[in-house]
């Protein structure tokens, strides 16, 4: 039997699929290539309704997960992704957050186990191409779940030997700067959440 052309993209949280790979998922889905999105966590550590921050009173982890997984399903429909696979791990939160210590947080799950589950999906779909973040979680982002998504992907690729190619996403620093300028020009208020100058992939690593 001929092996179906398949692209598998591995992400940490609901919404990450758009931030760095929305374009390729939409394009290759459109071209009739089978697309598989693996989302590792439920995104519990995102902002709640009304902008309530994780750890603050009124932040409901379970409700945030339900909302973000709902948004993910809509996103996947827009992008034309054929298969959405949820690993269902708990969001570890940003580096240094209290949530990092949760024993069920994705970054704390033994690599053998999480990489094993991803390897099973590679066995099932047999993708020729797999895409995930670089070893810094994507241009120096450093989020523990993004770094972990990279680690389990590399481990699963090595274990199965199935994909012909493994790509890491890169967003040039200049593009990130430009994106924030455009958002600001369009009235988006970031408060104190502006990215630092070294966020993004340095031009020397293209
Ligand atoms: Zn993320």
mmCIF file of C-alpha atoms in Angstrom, residues 6-199:
data_model
loop_
_atom_site.group_PDB
_atom_site.id
_atom_site.type_symbol
_atom_site.label_atom_id
_atom_site.label_comp_id
_atom_site.label_asym_id
_atom_site.label_seq_id
_atom_site.Cartn_x
_atom_site.Cartn_y
_atom_site.Cartn_z
ATOM 1 C CA UNK A 6 1.369 13.183 5.861
ATOM 2 C CA UNK A 7 2.520 16.230 7.830
ATOM 3 C CA UNK A 8 2.530 15.998 11.642
ATOM 4 C CA UNK A 9 2.914 19.135 13.744
ATOM 5 C CA UNK A 10 3.583 18.860 17.501
ATOM 6 C CA UNK A 11 2.593 21.741 19.796
ATOM 7 C CA UNK A 12 2.464 22.420 23.527
ATOM 8 C CA UNK A 13 -0.808 24.343 23.986
ATOM 9 C CA UNK A 14 -4.082 25.136 22.257
ATOM 10 C CA UNK A 15 -3.378 28.278 20.098
ATOM 11 C CA UNK A 16 0.283 27.464 19.419
ATOM 12 C CA UNK A 17 -0.787 25.787 16.176
ATOM 13 C CA UNK A 18 -1.616 29.208 14.710
ATOM 14 C CA UNK A 19 1.284 31.179 16.118
ATOM 15 C CA UNK A 20 4.033 29.409 14.243
ATOM 16 C CA UNK A 21 2.515 26.796 11.930
ATOM 17 C CA UNK A 22 -0.955 28.052 10.957
ATOM 18 C CA UNK A 23 0.303 28.850 7.473
ATOM 19 C CA UNK A 24 1.767 25.452 6.706
ATOM 20 C CA UNK A 25 -1.183 23.578 8.212
ATOM 21 C CA UNK A 26 -3.645 25.571 6.105
ATOM 22 C CA UNK A 27 -1.535 25.312 2.953
ATOM 23 C CA UNK A 28 -0.831 21.595 3.062
ATOM 24 C CA UNK A 29 -4.392 20.746 4.130
ATOM 25 C CA UNK A 30 -5.570 22.740 1.114
ATOM 26 C CA UNK A 31 -3.193 20.807 -1.143
ATOM 27 C CA UNK A 32 -4.759 17.539 -0.011
ATOM 28 C CA UNK A 33 -1.886 16.384 2.168
ATOM 29 C CA UNK A 34 -3.028 14.667 5.349
ATOM 30 C CA UNK A 35 -2.343 16.957 8.304
ATOM 31 C CA UNK A 36 -2.100 15.805 11.921
ATOM 32 C CA UNK A 37 -1.876 18.247 14.823
ATOM 33 C CA UNK A 38 -0.712 16.877 18.176
ATOM 34 C CA UNK A 39 -1.441 19.219 21.100
ATOM 35 C CA UNK A 40 0.289 18.060 24.284
ATOM 36 C CA UNK A 41 -1.526 19.995 27.027
ATOM 37 C CA UNK A 42 -4.977 21.361 27.795
ATOM 38 C CA UNK A 43 -3.748 24.928 28.357
ATOM 39 C CA UNK A 44 -5.040 25.221 31.949
ATOM 40 C CA UNK A 45 -2.528 27.982 32.748
ATOM 41 C CA UNK A 46 -3.883 30.476 30.242
ATOM 42 C CA UNK A 47 -5.800 33.604 31.240
ATOM 43 C CA UNK A 48 -9.364 33.021 32.396
ATOM 44 C CA UNK A 49 -12.501 34.872 31.340
ATOM 45 C CA UNK A 50 -12.089 38.616 31.848
ATOM 46 C CA UNK A 51 -8.303 38.293 31.816
ATOM 47 C CA UNK A 52 -7.961 36.588 35.232
ATOM 48 C CA UNK A 53 -4.355 35.403 35.533
ATOM 49 C CA UNK A 54 -3.482 31.839 36.569
ATOM 50 C CA UNK A 55 -2.912 31.615 40.315
ATOM 51 C CA UNK A 56 -5.117 34.662 40.971
ATOM 52 C CA UNK A 57 -8.463 34.368 42.766
ATOM 53 C CA UNK A 58 -11.244 33.372 40.389
ATOM 54 C CA UNK A 59 -8.967 31.547 37.928
ATOM 55 C CA UNK A 60 -10.658 28.257 37.146
ATOM 56 C CA UNK A 61 -8.168 25.843 35.535
ATOM 57 C CA UNK A 62 -10.861 23.439 34.374
ATOM 58 C CA UNK A 63 -12.978 26.184 32.773
ATOM 59 C CA UNK A 64 -9.921 27.635 31.001
ATOM 60 C CA UNK A 65 -9.076 24.195 29.607
ATOM 61 C CA UNK A 66 -12.624 23.720 28.305
ATOM 62 C CA UNK A 67 -12.558 27.138 26.643
ATOM 63 C CA UNK A 68 -9.128 26.679 25.063
ATOM 64 C CA UNK A 69 -9.883 23.185 23.794
ATOM 65 C CA UNK A 70 -13.074 24.577 22.249
ATOM 66 C CA UNK A 71 -11.054 27.316 20.557
ATOM 67 C CA UNK A 72 -8.569 24.699 19.371
ATOM 68 C CA UNK A 73 -11.333 22.709 17.673
ATOM 69 C CA UNK A 74 -12.520 25.844 15.880
ATOM 70 C CA UNK A 75 -8.972 26.705 14.884
ATOM 71 C CA UNK A 76 -8.430 23.231 13.459
ATOM 72 C CA UNK A 77 -11.631 23.555 11.425
ATOM 73 C CA UNK A 78 -10.427 26.870 9.951
ATOM 74 C CA UNK A 79 -6.998 25.450 9.143
ATOM 75 C CA UNK A 80 -8.454 22.334 7.556
ATOM 76 C CA UNK A 81 -6.433 20.023 9.825
ATOM 77 C CA UNK A 82 -7.621 16.470 9.268
ATOM 78 C CA UNK A 83 -6.677 14.868 12.585
ATOM 79 C CA UNK A 84 -6.401 16.527 15.992
ATOM 80 C CA UNK A 85 -4.688 14.374 18.624
ATOM 81 C CA UNK A 86 -4.798 15.557 22.226
ATOM 82 C CA UNK A 87 -2.265 14.114 24.660
ATOM 83 C CA UNK A 88 -4.256 15.760 27.481
ATOM 84 C CA UNK A 89 -1.361 16.627 29.806
ATOM 85 C CA UNK A 90 -1.589 19.423 32.347
ATOM 86 C CA UNK A 91 -0.197 22.822 31.342
ATOM 87 C CA UNK A 92 3.051 23.479 33.289
ATOM 88 C CA UNK A 93 2.733 27.283 33.137
ATOM 89 C CA UNK A 94 5.530 29.694 32.242
ATOM 90 C CA UNK A 95 9.019 29.151 33.617
ATOM 91 C CA UNK A 96 9.180 29.956 37.345
ATOM 92 C CA UNK A 97 5.442 29.677 37.996
ATOM 93 C CA UNK A 98 4.077 27.676 40.908
ATOM 94 C CA UNK A 99 2.276 25.403 38.415
ATOM 95 C CA UNK A 100 5.725 24.090 37.334
ATOM 96 C CA UNK A 101 5.766 21.936 40.481
ATOM 97 C CA UNK A 102 2.526 20.070 39.759
ATOM 98 C CA UNK A 103 3.427 16.370 39.453
ATOM 99 C CA UNK A 104 1.039 15.919 36.532
ATOM 100 C CA UNK A 105 2.359 18.944 34.631
ATOM 101 C CA UNK A 106 3.506 17.949 31.137
ATOM 102 C CA UNK A 107 7.122 18.943 31.812
ATOM 103 C CA UNK A 108 7.192 16.620 34.855
ATOM 104 C CA UNK A 109 5.745 13.545 33.153
ATOM 105 C CA UNK A 110 8.595 11.060 32.552
ATOM 106 C CA UNK A 111 9.941 11.538 29.023
ATOM 107 C CA UNK A 112 9.684 7.808 28.358
ATOM 108 C CA UNK A 113 5.934 7.943 28.858
ATOM 109 C CA UNK A 114 5.072 11.112 26.902
ATOM 110 C CA UNK A 115 7.524 10.339 24.086
ATOM 111 C CA UNK A 116 6.092 6.817 23.968
ATOM 112 C CA UNK A 117 2.596 8.163 23.369
ATOM 113 C CA UNK A 118 3.836 10.423 20.578
ATOM 114 C CA UNK A 119 5.766 7.522 19.063
ATOM 115 C CA UNK A 120 2.511 5.537 18.940
ATOM 116 C CA UNK A 121 0.921 8.362 16.941
ATOM 117 C CA UNK A 122 3.895 8.375 14.556
ATOM 118 C CA UNK A 123 3.428 4.624 14.110
ATOM 119 C CA UNK A 124 -0.254 5.159 13.354
ATOM 120 C CA UNK A 125 0.040 8.068 10.887
ATOM 121 C CA UNK A 126 3.555 7.418 9.546
ATOM 122 C CA UNK A 127 4.283 11.097 8.710
ATOM 123 C CA UNK A 128 7.066 11.847 6.234
ATOM 124 C CA UNK A 129 7.511 15.293 7.807
ATOM 125 C CA UNK A 130 7.271 16.354 11.462
ATOM 126 C CA UNK A 131 7.467 19.956 12.708
ATOM 127 C CA UNK A 132 7.981 21.244 16.257
ATOM 128 C CA UNK A 133 9.959 23.919 18.166
ATOM 129 C CA UNK A 134 13.724 24.125 18.482
ATOM 130 C CA UNK A 135 15.452 23.038 21.716
ATOM 131 C CA UNK A 136 14.788 26.433 23.357
ATOM 132 C CA UNK A 137 11.042 26.006 22.908
ATOM 133 C CA UNK A 138 11.070 28.219 19.813
ATOM 134 C CA UNK A 139 13.397 31.183 19.389
ATOM 135 C CA UNK A 140 14.389 31.281 23.055
ATOM 136 C CA UNK A 141 10.818 31.232 24.383
ATOM 137 C CA UNK A 142 11.836 28.786 27.124
ATOM 138 C CA UNK A 143 8.329 27.750 28.173
ATOM 139 C CA UNK A 144 8.790 24.370 29.896
ATOM 140 C CA UNK A 145 5.998 22.767 27.849
ATOM 141 C CA UNK A 146 7.470 23.993 24.570
ATOM 142 C CA UNK A 147 10.903 22.672 25.491
ATOM 143 C CA UNK A 148 9.265 19.378 26.493
ATOM 144 C CA UNK A 149 7.321 19.189 23.219
ATOM 145 C CA UNK A 150 10.663 19.513 21.415
ATOM 146 C CA UNK A 151 12.254 16.835 23.603
ATOM 147 C CA UNK A 152 9.492 14.254 23.204
ATOM 148 C CA UNK A 153 9.365 14.857 19.448
ATOM 149 C CA UNK A 154 13.095 14.291 19.024
ATOM 150 C CA UNK A 155 12.849 11.177 21.234
ATOM 151 C CA UNK A 156 9.850 9.809 19.302
ATOM 152 C CA UNK A 157 11.537 10.459 15.938
ATOM 153 C CA UNK A 158 14.658 8.648 17.124
ATOM 154 C CA UNK A 159 12.660 5.787 18.571
ATOM 155 C CA UNK A 160 10.478 5.167 15.506
ATOM 156 C CA UNK A 161 12.782 6.302 12.689
ATOM 157 C CA UNK A 162 9.571 6.997 10.750
ATOM 158 C CA UNK A 163 9.697 10.644 9.567
ATOM 159 C CA UNK A 164 12.070 11.447 6.720
ATOM 160 C CA UNK A 165 12.437 15.015 7.961
ATOM 161 C CA UNK A 166 12.119 16.834 11.275
ATOM 162 C CA UNK A 167 11.833 20.616 11.062
ATOM 163 C CA UNK A 168 12.035 23.196 13.842
ATOM 164 C CA UNK A 169 10.022 26.383 13.591
ATOM 165 C CA UNK A 170 11.845 29.706 13.341
ATOM 166 C CA UNK A 171 10.380 33.187 13.709
ATOM 167 C CA UNK A 172 12.998 35.860 12.969
ATOM 168 C CA UNK A 173 13.398 38.483 15.699
ATOM 169 C CA UNK A 174 12.722 41.241 13.171
ATOM 170 C CA UNK A 175 9.379 39.613 12.263
ATOM 171 C CA UNK A 176 8.339 39.427 15.916
ATOM 172 C CA UNK A 177 9.232 43.079 16.428
ATOM 173 C CA UNK A 178 7.239 44.016 13.333
ATOM 174 C CA UNK A 179 4.252 41.943 14.486
ATOM 175 C CA UNK A 180 4.130 43.756 17.837
ATOM 176 C CA UNK A 181 4.465 47.137 16.109
ATOM 177 C CA UNK A 182 1.526 46.287 13.874
ATOM 178 C CA UNK A 183 -0.554 45.099 16.812
ATOM 179 C CA UNK A 184 0.230 48.255 18.767
ATOM 180 C CA UNK A 185 -0.632 50.402 15.748
ATOM 181 C CA UNK A 186 -3.985 48.629 15.709
ATOM 182 C CA UNK A 187 -4.739 49.446 19.313
ATOM 183 C CA UNK A 188 -3.734 46.214 21.092
ATOM 184 C CA UNK A 189 -2.635 46.949 24.661
ATOM 185 C CA UNK A 190 0.082 44.591 25.923
ATOM 186 C CA UNK A 191 0.493 46.045 29.398
ATOM 187 C CA UNK A 192 3.853 44.799 30.658
ATOM 188 C CA UNK A 193 3.906 41.720 28.423
ATOM 189 C CA UNK A 194 6.157 42.979 25.630
ATOM 190 C CA UNK A 195 8.705 40.475 24.367
ATOM 191 C CA UNK A 196 12.363 41.134 25.114
ATOM 192 C CA UNK A 197 14.736 42.052 22.272
ATOM 193 C CA UNK A 198 16.238 38.569 22.220
ATOM 194 C CA UNK A 199 12.893 36.851 21.691
#
